[in-house]
Each structure stands twice: as structure tokens, then as C-alpha cells.
CSV table of C-alpha atoms in Angstrom, one decimal:
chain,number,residue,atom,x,y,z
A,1,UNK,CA,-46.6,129.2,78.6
A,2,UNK,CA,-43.0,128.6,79.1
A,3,UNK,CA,-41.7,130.0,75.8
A,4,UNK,CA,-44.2,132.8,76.4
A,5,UNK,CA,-42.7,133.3,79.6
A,6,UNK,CA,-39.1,133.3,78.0
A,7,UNK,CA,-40.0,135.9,75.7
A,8,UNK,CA,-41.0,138.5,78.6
A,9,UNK,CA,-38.9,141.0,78.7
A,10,UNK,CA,-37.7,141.3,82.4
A,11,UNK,CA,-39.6,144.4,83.1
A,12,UNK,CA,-43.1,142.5,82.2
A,13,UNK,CA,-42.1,139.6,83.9
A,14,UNK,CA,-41.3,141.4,87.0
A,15,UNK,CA,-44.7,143.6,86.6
A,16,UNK,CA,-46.4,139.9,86.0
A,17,UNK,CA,-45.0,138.2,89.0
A,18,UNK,CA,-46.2,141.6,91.3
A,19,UNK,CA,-49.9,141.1,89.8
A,20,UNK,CA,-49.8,137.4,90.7
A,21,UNK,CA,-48.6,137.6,94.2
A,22,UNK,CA,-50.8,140.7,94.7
A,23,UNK,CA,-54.0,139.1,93.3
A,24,UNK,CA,-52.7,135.5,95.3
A,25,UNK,CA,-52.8,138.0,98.7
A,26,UNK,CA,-56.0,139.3,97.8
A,27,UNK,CA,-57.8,135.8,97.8
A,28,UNK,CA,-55.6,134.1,100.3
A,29,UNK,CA,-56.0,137.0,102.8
A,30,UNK,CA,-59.5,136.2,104.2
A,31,UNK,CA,-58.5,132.3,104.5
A,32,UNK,CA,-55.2,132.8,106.4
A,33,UNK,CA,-56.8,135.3,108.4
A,34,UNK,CA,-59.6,133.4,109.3
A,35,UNK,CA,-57.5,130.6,110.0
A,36,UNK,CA,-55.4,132.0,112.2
A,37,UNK,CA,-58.2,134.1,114.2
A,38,UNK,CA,-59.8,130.3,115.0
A,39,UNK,CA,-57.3,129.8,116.9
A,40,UNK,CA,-57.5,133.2,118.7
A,41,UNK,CA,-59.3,133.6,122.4
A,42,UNK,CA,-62.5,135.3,121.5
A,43,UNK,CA,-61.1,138.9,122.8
A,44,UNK,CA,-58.5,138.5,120.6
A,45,UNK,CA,-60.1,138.0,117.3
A,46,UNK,CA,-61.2,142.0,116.9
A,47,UNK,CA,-58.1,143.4,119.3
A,48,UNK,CA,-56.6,146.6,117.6
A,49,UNK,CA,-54.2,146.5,116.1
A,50,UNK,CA,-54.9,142.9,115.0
A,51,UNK,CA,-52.2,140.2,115.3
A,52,UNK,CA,-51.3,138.1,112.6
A,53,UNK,CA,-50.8,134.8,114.4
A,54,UNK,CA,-52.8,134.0,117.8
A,55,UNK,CA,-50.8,134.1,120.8
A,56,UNK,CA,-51.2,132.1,122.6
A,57,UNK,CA,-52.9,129.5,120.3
A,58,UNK,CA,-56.1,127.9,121.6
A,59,UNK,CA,-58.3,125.4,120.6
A,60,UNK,CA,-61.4,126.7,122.8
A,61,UNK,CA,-63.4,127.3,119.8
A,62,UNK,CA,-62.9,124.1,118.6
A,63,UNK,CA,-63.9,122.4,121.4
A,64,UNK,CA,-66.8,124.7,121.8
A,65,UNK,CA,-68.0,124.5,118.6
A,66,UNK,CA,-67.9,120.3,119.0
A,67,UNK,CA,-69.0,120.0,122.4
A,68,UNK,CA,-71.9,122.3,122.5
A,69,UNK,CA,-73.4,122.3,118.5
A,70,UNK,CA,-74.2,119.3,116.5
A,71,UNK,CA,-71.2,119.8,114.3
A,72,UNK,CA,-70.5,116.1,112.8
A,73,UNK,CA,-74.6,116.2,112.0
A,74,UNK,CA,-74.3,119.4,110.0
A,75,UNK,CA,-71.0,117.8,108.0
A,76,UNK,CA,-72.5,114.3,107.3
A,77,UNK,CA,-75.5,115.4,106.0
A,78,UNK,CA,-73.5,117.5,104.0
A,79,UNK,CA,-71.0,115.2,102.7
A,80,UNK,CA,-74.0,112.6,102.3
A,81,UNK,CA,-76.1,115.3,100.1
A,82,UNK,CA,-72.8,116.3,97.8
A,83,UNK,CA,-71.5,112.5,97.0
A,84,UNK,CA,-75.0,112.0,96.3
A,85,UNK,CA,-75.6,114.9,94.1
A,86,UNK,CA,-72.1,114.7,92.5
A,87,UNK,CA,-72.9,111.1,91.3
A,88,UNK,CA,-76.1,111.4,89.9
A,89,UNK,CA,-75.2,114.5,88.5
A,90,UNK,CA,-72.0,113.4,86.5
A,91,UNK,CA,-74.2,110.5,85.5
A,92,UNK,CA,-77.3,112.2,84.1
A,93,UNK,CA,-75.1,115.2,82.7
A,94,UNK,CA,-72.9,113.2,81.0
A,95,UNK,CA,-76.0,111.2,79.1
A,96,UNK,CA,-77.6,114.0,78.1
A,97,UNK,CA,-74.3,115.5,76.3
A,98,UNK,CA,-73.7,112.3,74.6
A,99,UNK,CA,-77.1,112.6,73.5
A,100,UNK,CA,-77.0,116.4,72.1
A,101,UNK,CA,-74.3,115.7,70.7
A,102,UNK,CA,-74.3,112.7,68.9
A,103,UNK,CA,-77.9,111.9,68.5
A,104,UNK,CA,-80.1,114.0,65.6
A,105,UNK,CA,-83.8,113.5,66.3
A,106,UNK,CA,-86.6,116.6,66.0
A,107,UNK,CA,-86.5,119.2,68.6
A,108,UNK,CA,-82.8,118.6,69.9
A,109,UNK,CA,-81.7,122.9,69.1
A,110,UNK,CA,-84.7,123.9,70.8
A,111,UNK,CA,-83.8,122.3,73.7
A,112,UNK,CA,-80.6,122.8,73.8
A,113,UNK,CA,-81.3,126.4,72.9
A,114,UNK,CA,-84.4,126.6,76.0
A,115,UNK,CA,-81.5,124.5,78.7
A,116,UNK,CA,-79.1,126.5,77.7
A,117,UNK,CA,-80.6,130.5,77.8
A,118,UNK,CA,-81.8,128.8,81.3
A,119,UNK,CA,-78.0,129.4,82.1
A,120,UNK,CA,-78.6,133.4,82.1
A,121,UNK,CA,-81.4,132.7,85.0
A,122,UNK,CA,-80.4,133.6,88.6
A,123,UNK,CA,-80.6,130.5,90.9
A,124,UNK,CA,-82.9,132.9,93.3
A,125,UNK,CA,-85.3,133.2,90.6
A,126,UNK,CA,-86.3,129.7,90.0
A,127,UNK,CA,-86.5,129.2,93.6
A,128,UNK,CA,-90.3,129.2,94.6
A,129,UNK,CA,-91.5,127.9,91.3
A,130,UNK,CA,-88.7,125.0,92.4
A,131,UNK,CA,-90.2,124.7,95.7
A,132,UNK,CA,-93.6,124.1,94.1
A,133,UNK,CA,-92.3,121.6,91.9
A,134,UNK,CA,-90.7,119.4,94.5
A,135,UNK,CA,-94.2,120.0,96.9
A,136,UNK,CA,-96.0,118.8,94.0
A,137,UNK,CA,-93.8,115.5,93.7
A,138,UNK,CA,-93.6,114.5,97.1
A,139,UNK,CA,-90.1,115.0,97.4
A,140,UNK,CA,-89.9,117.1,100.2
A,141,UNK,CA,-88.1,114.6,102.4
A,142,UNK,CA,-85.1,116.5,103.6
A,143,UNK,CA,-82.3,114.3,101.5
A,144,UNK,CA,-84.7,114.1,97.7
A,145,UNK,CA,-85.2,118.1,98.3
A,146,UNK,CA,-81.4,119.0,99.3
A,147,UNK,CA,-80.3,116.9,95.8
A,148,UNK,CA,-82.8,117.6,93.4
A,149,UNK,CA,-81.8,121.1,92.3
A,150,UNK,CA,-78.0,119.4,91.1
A,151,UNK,CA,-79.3,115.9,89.8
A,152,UNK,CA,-79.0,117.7,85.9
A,153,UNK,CA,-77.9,121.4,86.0
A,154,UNK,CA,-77.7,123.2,82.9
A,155,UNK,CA,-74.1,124.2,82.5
A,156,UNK,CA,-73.2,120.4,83.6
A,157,UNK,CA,-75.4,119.2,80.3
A,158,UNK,CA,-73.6,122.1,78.3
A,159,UNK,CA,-70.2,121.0,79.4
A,160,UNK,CA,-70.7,117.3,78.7
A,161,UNK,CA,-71.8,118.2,75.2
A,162,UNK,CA,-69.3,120.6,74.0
A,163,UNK,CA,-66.5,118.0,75.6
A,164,UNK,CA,-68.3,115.1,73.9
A,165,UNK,CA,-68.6,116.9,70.3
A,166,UNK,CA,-64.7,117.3,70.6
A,167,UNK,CA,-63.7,114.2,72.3
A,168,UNK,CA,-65.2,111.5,71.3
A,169,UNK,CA,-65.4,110.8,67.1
A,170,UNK,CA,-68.2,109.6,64.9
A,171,UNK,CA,-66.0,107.1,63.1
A,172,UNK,CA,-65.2,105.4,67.0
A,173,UNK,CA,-69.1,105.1,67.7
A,174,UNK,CA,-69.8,103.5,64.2
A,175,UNK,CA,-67.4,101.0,64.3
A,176,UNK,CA,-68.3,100.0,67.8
A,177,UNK,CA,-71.7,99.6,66.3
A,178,UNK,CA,-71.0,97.6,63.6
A,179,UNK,CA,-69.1,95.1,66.6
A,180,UNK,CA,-72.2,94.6,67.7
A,181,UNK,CA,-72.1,97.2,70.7
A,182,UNK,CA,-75.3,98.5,71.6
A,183,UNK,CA,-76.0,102.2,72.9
A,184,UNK,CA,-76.1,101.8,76.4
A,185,UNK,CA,-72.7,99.8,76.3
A,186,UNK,CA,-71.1,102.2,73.4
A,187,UNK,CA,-72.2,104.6,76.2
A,188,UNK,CA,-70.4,103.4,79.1
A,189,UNK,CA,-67.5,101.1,77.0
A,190,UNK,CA,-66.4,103.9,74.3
A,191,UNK,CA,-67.2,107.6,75.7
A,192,UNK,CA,-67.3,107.6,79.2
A,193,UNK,CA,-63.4,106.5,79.5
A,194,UNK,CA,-62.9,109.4,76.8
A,195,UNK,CA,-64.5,112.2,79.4
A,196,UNK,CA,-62.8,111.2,82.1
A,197,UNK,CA,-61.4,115.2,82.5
A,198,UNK,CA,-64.3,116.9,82.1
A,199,UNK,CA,-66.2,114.0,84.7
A,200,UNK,CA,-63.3,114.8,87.4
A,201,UNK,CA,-64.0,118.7,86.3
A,202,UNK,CA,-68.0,118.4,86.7
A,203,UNK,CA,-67.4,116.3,89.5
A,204,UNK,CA,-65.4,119.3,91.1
A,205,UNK,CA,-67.7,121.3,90.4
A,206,UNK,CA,-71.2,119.9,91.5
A,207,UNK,CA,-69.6,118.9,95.1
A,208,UNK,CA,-68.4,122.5,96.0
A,209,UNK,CA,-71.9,123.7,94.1
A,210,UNK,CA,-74.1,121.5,96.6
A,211,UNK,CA,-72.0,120.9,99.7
A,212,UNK,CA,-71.6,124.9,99.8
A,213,UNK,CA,-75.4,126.0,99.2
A,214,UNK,CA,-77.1,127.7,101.3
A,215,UNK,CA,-80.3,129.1,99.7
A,216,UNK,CA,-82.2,126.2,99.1
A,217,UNK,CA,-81.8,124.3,102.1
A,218,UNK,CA,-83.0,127.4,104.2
A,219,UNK,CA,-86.0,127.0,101.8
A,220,UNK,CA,-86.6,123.1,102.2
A,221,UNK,CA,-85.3,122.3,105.7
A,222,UNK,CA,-87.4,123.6,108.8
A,223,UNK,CA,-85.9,121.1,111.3
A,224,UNK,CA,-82.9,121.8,113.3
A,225,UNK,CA,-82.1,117.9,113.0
A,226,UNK,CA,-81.8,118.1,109.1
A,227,UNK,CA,-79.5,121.5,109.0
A,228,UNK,CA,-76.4,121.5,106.9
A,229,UNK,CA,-73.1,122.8,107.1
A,230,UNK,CA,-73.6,126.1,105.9
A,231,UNK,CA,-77.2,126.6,107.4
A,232,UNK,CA,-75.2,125.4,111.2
A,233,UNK,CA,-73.3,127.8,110.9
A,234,UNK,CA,-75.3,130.6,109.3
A,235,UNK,CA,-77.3,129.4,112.8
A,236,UNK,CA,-74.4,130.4,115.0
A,237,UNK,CA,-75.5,134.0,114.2
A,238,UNK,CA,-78.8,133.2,116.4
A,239,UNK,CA,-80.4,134.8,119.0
A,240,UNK,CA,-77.5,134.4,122.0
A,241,UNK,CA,-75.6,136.5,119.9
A,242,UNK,CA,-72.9,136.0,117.5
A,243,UNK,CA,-70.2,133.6,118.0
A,244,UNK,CA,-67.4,134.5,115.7
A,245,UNK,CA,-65.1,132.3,117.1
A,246,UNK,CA,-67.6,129.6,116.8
A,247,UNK,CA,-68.2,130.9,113.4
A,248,UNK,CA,-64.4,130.9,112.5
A,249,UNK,CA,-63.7,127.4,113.6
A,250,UNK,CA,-66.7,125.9,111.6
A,251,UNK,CA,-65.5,127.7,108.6
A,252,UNK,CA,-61.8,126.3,108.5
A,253,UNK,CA,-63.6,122.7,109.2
A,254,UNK,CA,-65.9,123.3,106.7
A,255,UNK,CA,-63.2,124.3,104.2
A,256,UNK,CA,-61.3,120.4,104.8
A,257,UNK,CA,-63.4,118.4,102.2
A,258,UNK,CA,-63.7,121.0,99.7
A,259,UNK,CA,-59.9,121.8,100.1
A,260,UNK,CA,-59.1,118.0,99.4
A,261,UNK,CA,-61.8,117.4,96.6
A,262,UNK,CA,-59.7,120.1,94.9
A,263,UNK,CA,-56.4,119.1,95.3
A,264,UNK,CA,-57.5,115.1,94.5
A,265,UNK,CA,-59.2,116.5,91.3
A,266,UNK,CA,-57.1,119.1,90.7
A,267,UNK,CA,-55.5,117.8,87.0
A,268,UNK,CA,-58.9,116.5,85.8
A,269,UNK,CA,-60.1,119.9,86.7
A,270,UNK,CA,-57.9,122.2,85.1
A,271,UNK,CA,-57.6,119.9,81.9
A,272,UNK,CA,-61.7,119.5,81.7
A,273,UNK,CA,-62.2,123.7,82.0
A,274,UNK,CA,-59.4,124.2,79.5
A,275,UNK,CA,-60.3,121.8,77.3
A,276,UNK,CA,-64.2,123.0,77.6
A,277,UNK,CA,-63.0,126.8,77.2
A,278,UNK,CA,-60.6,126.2,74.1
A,279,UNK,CA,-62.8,123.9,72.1
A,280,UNK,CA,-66.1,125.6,73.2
């Protein structure tokens, strides 16, 4: 990227530095703006012309939004559900790439061919037939219903296989075998420590994926006891009106754990998606 960089003549690099900082306004806008306005008195948040930092600063939505709705509920159950779901998902996604990739037995290009067209399926499609599914297995208990839809989703399995193909060599798993290693421990001895980027990058992505739905929990969850973050909130807009400063301090909190997921992860991230997108 450097040499590429290097190359640029100083008109395109100029022209490429103007696109970047424009497109980095463009998504940091809404998030500065929202920050700001949280700390903003609830008159101020829409005044005209709008101000671009609060003055004065107040934390009355914060406390509002702690003392009067059951904030820390919403985010535990939350967290609880993505830590959850991000661990049994890296888990089962991870075996079943391992075994499209390096296991022949009958039917394994149908199935990958069926799992992986199911990628071209809106999430809102599947829903009821989903719902049925989970009625029919008794697993409508608020914490089995909020995790099963991310326990093994299809672009996970595709990501683990593509990454396995690439990553780990036939040669390494024979010889392991011929040491006397057997599957499950070839498994977790010889090819998980070689997808530790794309686990960090799944990872990544499976937290934000559950910790940020909305859909399905408004499907599952009826009780305001078992509401999560983004269902609290989307409650704010109820019927005493809508409290946007209530709103905007619940959405900078709610922002925290994803923001530092990212930043941990950030390296195996951007090396699991490259390495997915380049040897894909």
C-alpha cells in the first residue's frame, strides 16, 4: 500500500486523502453527533441552529436513563447472550469448516452448496418458520431462544472453511496422524492455533451480530424483565412519548462494548477478512 501510495502522483493523492476524510465524516457524523447531543438539556438537542458541543454539558440523561429504566438489566442480558453466542458459535463454525474442508464423505457439495445459497436469504424471511422451530424444541426460554439463531450461521461455516482450505495443509494433518493424534485432538492441537485470525474475525463478528439484534428478540421475548439492549431502548419510544435524550444516552452506552470488542480484536479482524477475501 505504501509503494502504491508512493507512486500517486500528488494530484491523486490529494483527491484520495479528500475522499477519505469525506467518507470518514460521513460515518463519524451521526456518532459524534449523537454523542455530543447526550450530553445536551433535552431543549437543546433539536434547538436551531444546532450546536456542535453542549453547553453547558449535563449528565441529566444519564442519570435519567439509570435511575428511572432498568438499564444494567437490558446490558447484562445482552452481554450474557453475545459471550454466549460468540463462543458456541466460533466453536461449532469453526468444526464444521474443518470438516468441509478436509473431510470427503457423500453429500458434502450439496450441503455446502444448500448452507451456503442460504446466505442470499433475508434474516426476516426465516423468521416465523424459526420461531416454529424453536416452539417445537422447547427452547423458548428467553436465554436458548435469544442464542440459537447465531449458535452456526452460514457465512461463519463459510468463513471457517475457506480459511481452513488455505491455512492449514494436508501434509500437517497426515503427519499428526501418523503420531498417533486422533481427530478431535488434531482438531484442537494442529488447526485451531492455525485460525486464530479468522476466530478473533468471526468472533468480532458474531458479538456485534447478536448483541446488536433486534428482530428476533421482539419475536421471542414478551416480558419486560427479559428485554435487551436494543429492545430497551427501542422501548424508550413508548407510550409517554419519546425520550431522545434518554434515547441518545442509551445509545452512546450501548456503543462501549462493541467499541472495545473492536479495538481488542481489531488485528485478528482485519487479518481474518483480508485473508478470507484474498484467498476466497
Amino acid at each position: 500500500m505504501s509503494t502504491l501510495t508512493a507512486r500517486r502522483p500528488f494530484g491523486g493523492r490529494l483527491l484520495l486523502y479528500a475522499f477519505l476524510v469525506t467518507l470518514l465524516l460521513v460515518f463519524a457524523l451521526p456518532l459524534l453527533w449523537a454523542l455530543s447531543s447526550s450530553f445536551k438539556s433535552r431543549a437543546d438537542i433539536f434547538s436551531y441552529p444546532p450546536a456542535l458541543l453542549p453547553n453547558p454539558a449535563v449528565l441529566d440523561n444519564y442519570r435519567g436513563l439509570l435511575e428511572a429504566q432498568p438499564f444494567w438489566s437490558w446490558f447484562a442480558i445482552s452481554t450474557v447472550v453475545a459471550v454466549i453466542s460468540t463462543v458456541v458459535s466460533v466453536l461449532l463454525c469453526s468444526l464444521a469448516g474443518f470438516a468441509f474442508a478436509k473431510y470427503r464423505f457423500r453429500g458434502r457439495n450439496a450441503l455446502f452448496t444448500i448452507m451456503f445459497s442460504s446466505l442470499a436469504v433475508p434474516f426476516a424471511v426465516i423468521v416465523v418458520p424459526l420461531f416454529i422451530m424453536v416452539a417445537k424444541a422447547r427452547l423458548t426460554e428467553p436465554y436458548f431462544a435469544l442464542v440459537v439463531p447465531w449458535v452456526a450461521p452460514a457465512f461463519g461455516i463459510f468463513m471457517m472453511r475457506q480459511y481452513t482450505e488455505q491455512a492449514v495443509p494436508d501434509e500437517l494433518l497426515d503427519a499428526a496422524r501418523i503420531d498417533g493424534c486422533t481427530e478431535f485432538g488434531l482438531f484442537r492441537r494442529v488447526v485451531l492455533p492455525l485460525l486464530r485470525p479468522a476466530l478473533g474475525a468471526l468472533g468480532v463478528w458474531s458479538f456485534l451480530n447478536s448483541y446488536n439484534s433486534l428482530l428476533w428478540p421482539l419475536i421471542v421475548i414478551s416480558e419486560p424483565e427479559d428485554y435487551t439492549l436494543p429492545m430497551g431502548i427501542q422501548a424508550l419510544f413508548g407510550a409517554t412519548g419519546r425520550q431522545y435524550d434518554l434515547v441518545l444516552a442509551g445509545s452512546v452506552l450501548a456503543a462501549v462494548p462493541s467499541l472495545l470488542v473492536f479495538f481488542l480484536l481489531r488485528k485478528q479482524l482485519l487479518e481474518g477478512l483480508t485473508a478470507g477475501a484474498v484467498k476466497a
